[in-house]
Amino acid sequence: MTFPRSLTAAGTGGLDAIRTAPAGAVLGLDFDGTLAPIVADPAAARAHPGAAPALARLAPKVGALVVITGRPAAVAVEYGGFAGVDGLVVLGQYGLERWESGVLTEPDPPPGVAEARAKLPEILAAAKAPPETFVEDKGQALAVHTRRCAEPEVALERLRSILAALAERTGLALEPGRLVLELRPPGMDKGRALRAFVADRGERPSGVLFAGDDLGDLAAFDAVEALRADGVPGVLVCSGSAEVTALAKRADLVVDGPAGVVDLLESLVDTL
């Protein structure tokens, strides 16, 4: 599928601000679907081969470079090949975990996650979930995937209400994604993570960019929009796919998946 590459006026202003004052710019990126292609088995995901080199070139030229992901931070670092990227920060579990310069900071999981983990097998069996349904245990959250099912969308809808009931009983939130429903502590989202990251730097950014691909990235788009409303130039980038179109409708620029994101990063660093 080919996606339009023309920038909106707001996006042009955001990129111009980043190019003009890169030392004050904050660049944020999702991992799965943005830096790494989506695959049937989440454990088999690996970043596009050009992602780590592009980030390594970009990091010393901008104020801050951060990957914000629903994965555990250490997993994203491993799967991305980011261990040697100086200056990169990885916020895992939607901001609950932070990896920086080889140091990982993480809280204890909330009790609701353990309760949901214990109940999920029985609940999925009672719901007659297809055998190809699988649970990804992220420690701080649990993701129920239907991508491997013969009719993944049908399977996802069959599970939605029963997982919503489990989330309510355990005090968790149910968040949809690309053929996945995730049970995670409330208040965890990429928008909060991005806003906190920007605020913690203690200075007004010259510009902000965020690139994502999935419904979970809409909150980060909202954060960029809020910064725009406060006078900070911003850029919304969508790593395009045929599965999710909500981000493409909001984005200033839509690129062709992770390869397109890497191309964008390379072209950006070449102009700084």
mmCIF file of C-alpha atoms in Angstrom:
data_model
loop_
_atom_site.group_PDB
_atom_site.id
_atom_site.type_symbol
_atom_site.label_atom_id
_atom_site.label_comp_id
_atom_site.label_asym_id
_atom_site.label_seq_id
_atom_site.Cartn_x
_atom_site.Cartn_y
_atom_site.Cartn_z
ATOM 1 C CA MET A 1 0.000 0.000 0.000
ATOM 2 C CA THR A 2 1.280 3.495 -0.847
ATOM 3 C CA PHE A 3 0.634 6.372 1.509
ATOM 4 C CA PRO A 4 0.668 10.128 0.887
ATOM 5 C CA ARG A 5 3.891 11.837 1.881
ATOM 6 C CA SER A 6 2.843 15.498 1.740
ATOM 7 C CA LEU A 7 3.078 17.350 5.064
ATOM 8 C CA THR A 8 0.320 19.395 6.635
ATOM 9 C CA ALA A 9 1.056 23.045 7.362
ATOM 10 C CA ALA A 10 1.340 22.294 11.087
ATOM 11 C CA GLY A 11 3.709 19.417 10.389
ATOM 12 C CA THR A 12 5.866 21.580 8.155
ATOM 13 C CA GLY A 13 6.120 24.149 10.928
ATOM 14 C CA GLY A 14 7.049 21.443 13.408
ATOM 15 C CA LEU A 15 9.795 19.988 11.244
ATOM 16 C CA ASP A 16 11.150 23.463 10.481
ATOM 17 C CA ALA A 17 11.340 24.208 14.215
ATOM 18 C CA ILE A 18 13.190 20.930 14.868
ATOM 19 C CA ARG A 19 15.653 21.636 12.061
ATOM 20 C CA THR A 20 16.192 25.218 13.217
ATOM 21 C CA ALA A 21 16.761 24.395 16.900
ATOM 22 C CA PRO A 22 17.468 20.654 17.165
ATOM 23 C CA ALA A 23 19.203 20.965 20.558
ATOM 24 C CA GLY A 24 15.863 21.819 22.129
ATOM 25 C CA ALA A 25 13.759 19.270 20.244
ATOM 26 C CA VAL A 26 12.117 16.146 21.671
ATOM 27 C CA LEU A 27 11.579 13.197 19.320
ATOM 28 C CA GLY A 28 9.436 10.260 20.425
ATOM 29 C CA LEU A 29 8.739 6.971 18.687
ATOM 30 C CA ASP A 30 6.654 3.870 19.271
ATOM 31 C CA PHE A 31 8.378 0.485 18.824
ATOM 32 C CA ASP A 32 6.113 -2.232 17.343
ATOM 33 C CA GLY A 33 4.756 -1.231 13.959
ATOM 34 C CA THR A 34 6.850 1.948 13.950
ATOM 35 C CA LEU A 35 10.476 0.906 14.404
ATOM 36 C CA ALA A 36 9.792 -2.839 14.132
ATOM 37 C CA PRO A 37 7.491 -4.609 11.654
ATOM 38 C CA ILE A 38 4.421 -6.288 13.126
ATOM 39 C CA VAL A 39 4.819 -10.081 13.210
ATOM 40 C CA ALA A 40 2.562 -12.953 14.293
ATOM 41 C CA ASP A 41 4.709 -13.788 17.324
ATOM 42 C CA PRO A 42 5.607 -10.728 19.443
ATOM 43 C CA ALA A 43 8.714 -12.539 20.689
ATOM 44 C CA ALA A 44 9.986 -12.698 17.109
ATOM 45 C CA ALA A 45 9.740 -8.929 16.529
ATOM 46 C CA ARG A 46 12.957 -7.105 15.755
ATOM 47 C CA ALA A 47 13.582 -3.496 14.799
ATOM 48 C CA HIS A 48 14.122 -2.580 11.175
ATOM 49 C CA PRO A 49 17.870 -3.019 10.512
ATOM 50 C CA GLY A 50 18.242 0.682 9.876
ATOM 51 C CA ALA A 51 16.469 1.797 13.061
ATOM 52 C CA ALA A 52 19.310 1.618 15.609
ATOM 53 C CA PRO A 53 21.873 3.222 13.263
ATOM 54 C CA ALA A 54 19.451 6.058 12.456
ATOM 55 C CA LEU A 55 18.726 6.641 16.155
ATOM 56 C CA ALA A 56 22.454 6.574 16.953
ATOM 57 C CA ARG A 57 23.063 9.309 14.380
ATOM 58 C CA LEU A 58 20.101 11.363 15.571
ATOM 59 C CA ALA A 59 20.552 11.165 19.357
ATOM 60 C CA PRO A 60 23.557 13.524 19.683
ATOM 61 C CA LYS A 61 21.941 16.125 17.448
ATOM 62 C CA VAL A 62 18.614 16.607 19.288
ATOM 63 C CA GLY A 63 17.624 17.572 22.804
ATOM 64 C CA ALA A 64 16.031 14.242 23.637
ATOM 65 C CA LEU A 65 15.247 11.004 21.835
ATOM 66 C CA VAL A 66 12.794 8.575 23.445
ATOM 67 C CA VAL A 67 11.124 5.311 22.493
ATOM 68 C CA ILE A 68 7.755 4.885 24.231
ATOM 69 C CA THR A 69 6.365 1.361 24.097
ATOM 70 C CA GLY A 70 3.935 -0.993 25.746
ATOM 71 C CA ARG A 71 6.658 -3.631 25.897
ATOM 72 C CA PRO A 72 8.945 -3.994 28.889
ATOM 73 C CA ALA A 73 11.764 -1.526 28.388
ATOM 74 C CA ALA A 74 14.488 -4.177 28.528
ATOM 75 C CA VAL A 75 12.724 -6.219 25.847
ATOM 76 C CA ALA A 76 12.445 -3.209 23.536
ATOM 77 C CA VAL A 77 16.149 -2.483 24.045
ATOM 78 C CA GLU A 78 17.046 -6.091 23.224
ATOM 79 C CA TYR A 79 14.725 -6.446 20.225
ATOM 80 C CA GLY A 80 15.692 -3.021 18.931
ATOM 81 C CA GLY A 81 19.429 -3.437 19.301
ATOM 82 C CA PHE A 82 19.436 -0.166 21.246
ATOM 83 C CA ALA A 83 21.967 -1.017 23.966
ATOM 84 C CA GLY A 84 24.732 0.889 22.190
ATOM 85 C CA VAL A 85 22.673 3.954 21.244
ATOM 86 C CA ASP A 86 24.072 6.710 23.491
ATOM 87 C CA GLY A 87 21.521 9.304 24.533
ATOM 88 C CA LEU A 88 18.445 7.175 23.827
ATOM 89 C CA VAL A 89 15.804 6.766 26.542
ATOM 90 C CA VAL A 90 13.338 3.872 26.401
ATOM 91 C CA LEU A 91 10.106 4.181 28.380
ATOM 92 C CA GLY A 92 8.555 0.726 28.681
ATOM 93 C CA GLN A 93 5.135 -0.402 29.879
ATOM 94 C CA TYR A 94 3.680 2.953 28.757
ATOM 95 C CA GLY A 95 6.085 4.906 30.936
ATOM 96 C CA LEU A 96 6.161 2.752 34.076
ATOM 97 C CA GLU A 97 9.699 1.610 33.251
ATOM 98 C CA ARG A 98 12.677 3.662 32.140
ATOM 99 C CA TRP A 99 15.886 2.459 30.512
ATOM 100 C CA GLU A 100 18.715 4.922 30.073
ATOM 101 C CA SER A 101 22.464 4.368 29.663
ATOM 102 C CA GLY A 102 22.093 0.688 30.517
ATOM 103 C CA VAL A 103 20.181 1.336 33.750
ATOM 104 C CA LEU A 104 16.609 0.034 34.113
ATOM 105 C CA THR A 105 14.149 1.523 36.621
ATOM 106 C CA GLU A 106 10.880 -0.354 37.178
ATOM 107 C CA PRO A 107 8.147 -0.503 39.861
ATOM 108 C CA ASP A 108 6.503 -3.605 41.303
ATOM 109 C CA PRO A 109 3.450 -4.786 39.310
ATOM 110 C CA PRO A 110 0.045 -3.867 40.806
ATOM 111 C CA PRO A 111 -1.879 -6.764 42.438
ATOM 112 C CA GLY A 112 -4.622 -6.681 39.806
ATOM 113 C CA VAL A 113 -2.191 -7.952 37.184
ATOM 114 C CA ALA A 114 -1.438 -11.091 39.213
ATOM 115 C CA GLU A 115 -5.154 -11.717 39.734
ATOM 116 C CA ALA A 116 -5.899 -11.299 36.019
ATOM 117 C CA ARG A 117 -2.961 -13.556 35.136
ATOM 118 C CA ALA A 118 -4.383 -16.330 37.324
ATOM 119 C CA LYS A 119 -7.918 -16.000 35.938
ATOM 120 C CA LEU A 120 -7.157 -15.554 32.242
ATOM 121 C CA PRO A 121 -6.770 -19.243 31.247
ATOM 122 C CA GLU A 122 -10.153 -20.149 32.748
ATOM 123 C CA ILE A 123 -11.825 -17.094 31.231
ATOM 124 C CA LEU A 124 -10.446 -17.724 27.746
ATOM 125 C CA ALA A 125 -11.566 -21.355 27.943
ATOM 126 C CA ALA A 126 -15.056 -20.333 29.064
ATOM 127 C CA ALA A 127 -15.270 -17.840 26.189
ATOM 128 C CA LYS A 128 -14.301 -20.605 23.736
ATOM 129 C CA ALA A 129 -11.392 -18.533 22.504
ATOM 130 C CA PRO A 130 -9.767 -20.117 19.434
ATOM 131 C CA PRO A 131 -6.718 -22.216 20.336
ATOM 132 C CA GLU A 132 -4.508 -19.832 18.377
ATOM 133 C CA THR A 133 -5.325 -17.066 20.896
ATOM 134 C CA PHE A 134 -2.280 -16.377 23.044
ATOM 135 C CA VAL A 135 -1.388 -14.242 26.041
ATOM 136 C CA GLU A 136 1.724 -12.097 26.127
ATOM 137 C CA ASP A 137 2.785 -11.552 29.735
ATOM 138 C CA LYS A 138 4.526 -8.180 30.012
ATOM 139 C CA GLY A 139 4.916 -8.257 33.767
ATOM 140 C CA GLN A 140 3.068 -4.986 34.324
ATOM 141 C CA ALA A 141 0.327 -5.907 31.837
ATOM 142 C CA LEU A 142 -1.223 -8.834 29.948
ATOM 143 C CA ALA A 143 -1.927 -8.719 26.214
ATOM 144 C CA VAL A 144 -4.387 -11.134 24.602
ATOM 145 C CA HIS A 145 -3.554 -11.557 20.892
ATOM 146 C CA THR A 146 -5.794 -12.978 18.161
ATOM 147 C CA ARG A 147 -3.494 -12.330 15.191
ATOM 148 C CA ARG A 148 -2.822 -16.045 14.665
ATOM 149 C CA CYS A 149 -6.536 -16.976 14.594
ATOM 150 C CA ALA A 150 -8.283 -17.885 11.337
ATOM 151 C CA GLU A 151 -10.703 -14.974 11.872
ATOM 152 C CA PRO A 152 -8.731 -12.623 14.121
ATOM 153 C CA GLU A 153 -11.248 -9.749 14.138
ATOM 154 C CA VAL A 154 -14.119 -12.087 15.007
ATOM 155 C CA ALA A 155 -12.094 -13.662 17.802
ATOM 156 C CA LEU A 156 -11.166 -10.236 19.166
ATOM 157 C CA GLU A 157 -14.791 -9.100 19.320
ATOM 158 C CA ARG A 158 -15.826 -12.363 20.990
ATOM 159 C CA LEU A 159 -13.363 -11.698 23.798
ATOM 160 C CA ARG A 160 -13.881 -7.951 24.212
ATOM 161 C CA SER A 161 -16.791 -7.970 26.669
ATOM 162 C CA ILE A 162 -15.509 -10.799 28.860
ATOM 163 C CA LEU A 163 -12.064 -9.201 29.103
ATOM 164 C CA ALA A 164 -13.693 -5.860 29.917
ATOM 165 C CA ALA A 165 -15.490 -7.573 32.812
ATOM 166 C CA LEU A 166 -12.198 -9.069 34.016
ATOM 167 C CA ALA A 167 -10.545 -5.659 33.832
ATOM 168 C CA GLU A 168 -13.307 -4.133 35.936
ATOM 169 C CA ARG A 169 -13.050 -6.881 38.572
ATOM 170 C CA THR A 170 -9.284 -6.547 38.871
ATOM 171 C CA GLY A 171 -9.072 -2.757 38.724
ATOM 172 C CA LEU A 172 -7.297 -2.754 35.391
ATOM 173 C CA ALA A 173 -7.984 -0.943 32.130
ATOM 174 C CA LEU A 174 -8.731 -2.743 28.861
ATOM 175 C CA GLU A 175 -6.968 -1.137 25.927
ATOM 176 C CA PRO A 176 -7.393 -2.198 22.277
ATOM 177 C CA GLY A 177 -4.595 -2.448 19.747
ATOM 178 C CA ARG A 178 -3.806 -4.146 16.451
ATOM 179 C CA LEU A 179 -5.603 -7.497 16.939
ATOM 180 C CA VAL A 180 -4.859 -7.362 20.655
ATOM 181 C CA LEU A 181 -6.660 -6.457 23.871
ATOM 182 C CA GLU A 182 -4.421 -5.455 26.744
ATOM 183 C CA LEU A 183 -5.166 -5.539 30.468
ATOM 184 C CA ARG A 184 -3.024 -2.954 32.211
ATOM 185 C CA PRO A 185 -3.099 -0.605 35.214
ATOM 186 C CA PRO A 186 -5.258 2.483 34.640
ATOM 187 C CA GLY A 187 -3.495 5.722 33.875
ATOM 188 C CA MET A 188 -0.810 4.072 31.765
ATOM 189 C CA ASP A 189 -0.676 5.524 28.275
ATOM 190 C CA LYS A 190 1.858 6.965 25.870
ATOM 191 C CA GLY A 191 0.409 10.456 26.123
ATOM 192 C CA ARG A 192 1.021 10.618 29.866
ATOM 193 C CA ALA A 193 4.486 9.165 29.344
ATOM 194 C CA LEU A 194 5.356 11.749 26.685
ATOM 195 C CA ARG A 195 3.990 14.678 28.689
ATOM 196 C CA ALA A 196 5.890 13.578 31.811
ATOM 197 C CA PHE A 197 9.088 13.085 29.813
ATOM 198 C CA VAL A 198 8.845 16.587 28.333
ATOM 199 C CA ALA A 199 8.018 18.118 31.737
ATOM 200 C CA ASP A 200 10.882 16.312 33.480
ATOM 201 C CA ARG A 201 13.392 17.918 31.123
ATOM 202 C CA GLY A 202 12.555 21.240 32.783
ATOM 203 C CA GLU A 203 12.675 23.323 29.627
ATOM 204 C CA ARG A 204 10.238 24.246 26.919
ATOM 205 C CA PRO A 205 11.017 22.183 23.799
ATOM 206 C CA SER A 206 11.729 23.929 20.527
ATOM 207 C CA GLY A 207 9.653 21.268 18.770
ATOM 208 C CA VAL A 208 8.179 17.834 19.383
ATOM 209 C CA LEU A 209 7.727 14.873 17.028
ATOM 210 C CA PHE A 210 5.976 11.590 17.743
ATOM 211 C CA ALA A 211 5.730 8.627 15.374
ATOM 212 C CA GLY A 212 3.334 5.727 15.967
ATOM 213 C CA ASP A 213 1.145 3.222 14.192
ATOM 214 C CA ASP A 214 -1.582 1.940 16.532
ATOM 215 C CA LEU A 215 -4.582 3.026 18.592
ATOM 216 C CA GLY A 216 -2.379 3.182 21.675
ATOM 217 C CA ASP A 217 -0.409 5.980 20.010
ATOM 218 C CA LEU A 218 -3.440 8.278 19.798
ATOM 219 C CA ALA A 219 -2.773 9.398 23.381
ATOM 220 C CA ALA A 220 0.720 10.506 22.349
ATOM 221 C CA PHE A 221 -0.787 12.347 19.387
ATOM 222 C CA ASP A 222 -3.093 14.089 21.875
ATOM 223 C CA ALA A 223 -0.056 15.100 23.948
ATOM 224 C CA VAL A 224 1.616 16.638 20.892
ATOM 225 C CA GLU A 225 -1.607 18.465 20.037
ATOM 226 C CA ALA A 226 -1.751 19.849 23.588
ATOM 227 C CA LEU A 227 1.809 21.117 23.248
ATOM 228 C CA ARG A 228 0.884 22.706 19.934
ATOM 229 C CA ALA A 229 -1.999 24.496 21.624
ATOM 230 C CA ASP A 230 0.553 25.826 24.104
ATOM 231 C CA GLY A 231 2.687 27.192 21.282
ATOM 232 C CA VAL A 232 5.196 24.352 20.851
ATOM 233 C CA PRO A 233 5.548 23.286 17.179
ATOM 234 C CA GLY A 234 4.794 19.605 16.716
ATOM 235 C CA VAL A 235 4.769 16.827 14.135
ATOM 236 C CA LEU A 236 2.488 13.770 14.099
ATOM 237 C CA VAL A 237 3.868 10.880 12.044
ATOM 238 C CA CYS A 238 1.955 7.707 11.217
ATOM 239 C CA SER A 239 3.717 4.493 10.281
ATOM 240 C CA GLY A 240 1.008 3.464 7.861
ATOM 241 C CA SER A 241 -0.687 0.069 7.686
ATOM 242 C CA ALA A 242 -3.878 -1.390 6.269
ATOM 243 C CA GLU A 243 -4.933 -2.551 9.770
ATOM 244 C CA VAL A 244 -5.204 0.781 11.563
ATOM 245 C CA THR A 245 -6.312 3.991 9.864
ATOM 246 C CA ALA A 246 -7.248 6.184 12.844
ATOM 247 C CA LEU A 247 -3.709 7.541 13.180
ATOM 248 C CA ALA A 248 -3.386 8.231 9.466
ATOM 249 C CA LYS A 249 -6.421 10.507 9.659
ATOM 250 C CA ARG A 250 -4.773 12.539 12.433
ATOM 251 C CA ALA A 251 -1.193 12.525 11.188
ATOM 252 C CA ASP A 252 0.716 15.363 9.554
ATOM 253 C CA LEU A 253 2.702 12.790 7.603
ATOM 254 C CA VAL A 254 2.032 9.127 6.750
ATOM 255 C CA VAL A 255 4.987 6.941 5.775
ATOM 256 C CA ASP A 256 5.264 3.355 4.565
ATOM 257 C CA GLY A 257 5.713 1.416 7.800
ATOM 258 C CA PRO A 258 8.989 1.047 9.726
ATOM 259 C CA ALA A 259 11.066 1.394 6.555
ATOM 260 C CA GLY A 260 9.399 4.743 5.949
ATOM 261 C CA VAL A 261 10.040 5.825 9.538
ATOM 262 C CA VAL A 262 13.733 4.963 9.190
ATOM 263 C CA ASP A 263 13.873 6.905 5.909
ATOM 264 C CA LEU A 264 12.292 9.891 7.665
ATOM 265 C CA LEU A 265 14.816 9.753 10.522
ATOM 266 C CA GLU A 266 17.718 9.470 8.094
ATOM 267 C CA SER A 267 16.493 12.397 6.011
ATOM 268 C CA LEU A 268 15.924 14.455 9.148
ATOM 269 C CA VAL A 269 19.398 13.844 10.589
ATOM 270 C CA ASP A 270 20.935 14.709 7.219
ATOM 271 C CA THR A 271 19.383 18.190 7.447
ATOM 272 C CA LEU A 272 20.434 18.954 11.028
#
